[in-house]
């Protein structure tokens, strides 16, 4: 698959590392494709650095790995992305009464807002319930981690599930994009355990069956 990763911070880097040697053509969409950290990441992963709109145009599947505060203008600048699978890794985070939390919820979600910015694209919400470190590598964990997805288009979810499998996750479909309302608070469960309760970043949720 041709994969575009928009944003080369913790999550963009992790997905690029996780996708290296999986047989995909990966484009890194960066505001500064010549910057040292982007060039190093490209060398380490075999990905091609580009400006964000060029990367998105070249990709079949586009991962959005941007800060929520910058997302609206950055995502709209990518163009319509008509018919493409767009993976929303972003949690709609902000400070609420001095505490990090979700700035939207209950009646909408970050996933639905991104779908509204890109009406012709097939947005799939996923990867918000784990650390970037575990996205990059998780074969040391005692169980295979689970990763939930939500989105309106079954074909896009099939594509994204295959990529989640490449990243080492068990992909589970939760339903349409409104299920992002469930997944984003679930991401906060991870954040609370990791950052507030002291569990750290080297763990993930697993689904076990009997
Ligand atoms: N960090 C985690 O463990 C984790 C886990 C799950 C979900 N998430 C979510 O994933 C998203 C990305 O997180 P992150 O930790 O990768 O963030 P980050 O390290 O801050 O990286 C974000 C990247 O977005 C790009 N960008 C574009 N416009 C920007 C702007 N105006 N200001 C700053 N950066 C801009 C930058 O790449 P270029 O300079 O190359 O353009 C930057 O490196 C967030 O929405 C977060 O909620 C994070």
Short mmCIF file of N, CA, C and O in Angstrom, two decimals, residues 5 12 19 21 31 53 66 70 77 92 95 105 109 112 122 138 145 153 180-181 189 204:
data_model
loop_
_atom_site.label_atom_id
_atom_site.label_comp_id
_atom_site.label_asym_id
_atom_site.label_seq_id
_atom_site.Cartn_x
_atom_site.Cartn_y
_atom_site.Cartn_z
N UNK A 5 2.07 9.61 5.94
CA UNK A 5 2.00 9.92 7.36
C UNK A 5 2.17 11.43 7.49
O UNK A 5 3.22 11.97 7.12
N UNK A 12 3.95 10.06 14.24
CA UNK A 12 4.36 9.89 12.85
C UNK A 12 5.62 9.05 12.74
O UNK A 12 5.72 8.14 11.90
N UNK A 19 6.05 0.53 10.20
CA UNK A 19 5.74 0.12 8.82
C UNK A 19 6.99 -0.25 8.02
O UNK A 19 6.87 -0.80 6.91
N UNK A 21 9.94 -2.10 6.41
CA UNK A 21 10.14 -3.51 6.05
C UNK A 21 8.84 -4.32 6.02
O UNK A 21 8.87 -5.55 6.14
N UNK A 31 6.09 19.63 7.33
CA UNK A 31 6.18 21.05 6.94
C UNK A 31 7.59 21.38 6.48
O UNK A 31 7.79 22.31 5.73
N UNK A 53 0.82 18.11 1.63
CA UNK A 53 -0.19 17.93 0.58
C UNK A 53 0.29 16.96 -0.50
O UNK A 53 -0.50 16.15 -1.01
N UNK A 66 -1.07 14.73 13.98
CA UNK A 66 -0.85 16.15 14.22
C UNK A 66 -1.37 16.52 15.60
O UNK A 66 -2.25 15.85 16.14
N UNK A 70 -3.57 22.17 15.95
CA UNK A 70 -3.14 22.55 14.60
C UNK A 70 -3.92 21.80 13.53
O UNK A 70 -3.73 22.02 12.34
N UNK A 77 -5.80 21.81 4.53
CA UNK A 77 -4.78 22.16 3.52
C UNK A 77 -4.34 20.93 2.71
O UNK A 77 -3.65 21.08 1.71
N UNK A 92 -8.73 14.68 20.57
CA UNK A 92 -9.04 16.12 20.65
C UNK A 92 -8.73 16.67 22.04
O UNK A 92 -9.62 17.02 22.82
N UNK A 95 -6.55 21.69 27.52
CA UNK A 95 -6.56 21.89 28.97
C UNK A 95 -7.96 22.31 29.40
O UNK A 95 -8.55 23.25 28.85
N UNK A 105 -16.99 15.61 23.19
CA UNK A 105 -17.40 14.27 23.60
C UNK A 105 -18.90 14.16 23.72
O UNK A 105 -19.62 15.13 23.46
N UNK A 109 -17.24 13.86 18.45
CA UNK A 109 -15.92 13.32 18.74
C UNK A 109 -14.92 13.90 17.75
O UNK A 109 -15.30 14.45 16.71
N UNK A 112 -15.42 12.32 14.30
CA UNK A 112 -16.52 12.88 13.50
C UNK A 112 -16.18 14.28 12.98
O UNK A 112 -16.57 14.65 11.87
N UNK A 122 -12.74 8.63 3.66
CA UNK A 122 -13.27 7.59 4.55
C UNK A 122 -12.42 7.59 5.83
O UNK A 122 -11.36 6.95 5.89
N UNK A 138 5.86 -3.75 19.47
CA UNK A 138 5.12 -4.34 20.59
C UNK A 138 5.32 -5.85 20.70
O UNK A 138 4.62 -6.52 21.45
N UNK A 145 -1.49 -6.89 21.60
CA UNK A 145 -2.38 -5.79 21.98
C UNK A 145 -3.55 -5.63 21.02
O UNK A 145 -3.44 -5.95 19.83
N UNK A 153 -16.84 3.41 6.43
CA UNK A 153 -16.61 2.68 5.18
C UNK A 153 -15.92 1.34 5.47
O UNK A 153 -14.78 1.32 5.97
N UNK A 180 -16.30 6.75 17.63
CA UNK A 180 -15.15 7.52 18.14
C UNK A 180 -15.49 8.15 19.49
O UNK A 180 -14.60 8.43 20.29
N UNK A 181 -16.78 8.38 19.73
CA UNK A 181 -17.21 8.93 21.04
C UNK A 181 -16.88 7.97 22.17
O UNK A 181 -16.75 8.39 23.33
N UNK A 189 -8.44 6.66 29.28
CA UNK A 189 -8.16 5.62 30.28
C UNK A 189 -6.67 5.26 30.20
O UNK A 189 -5.97 5.14 31.22
N UNK A 204 -0.14 -2.03 26.88
CA UNK A 204 -1.27 -1.79 25.98
C UNK A 204 -2.44 -2.64 26.46
O UNK A 204 -2.27 -3.59 27.23
#
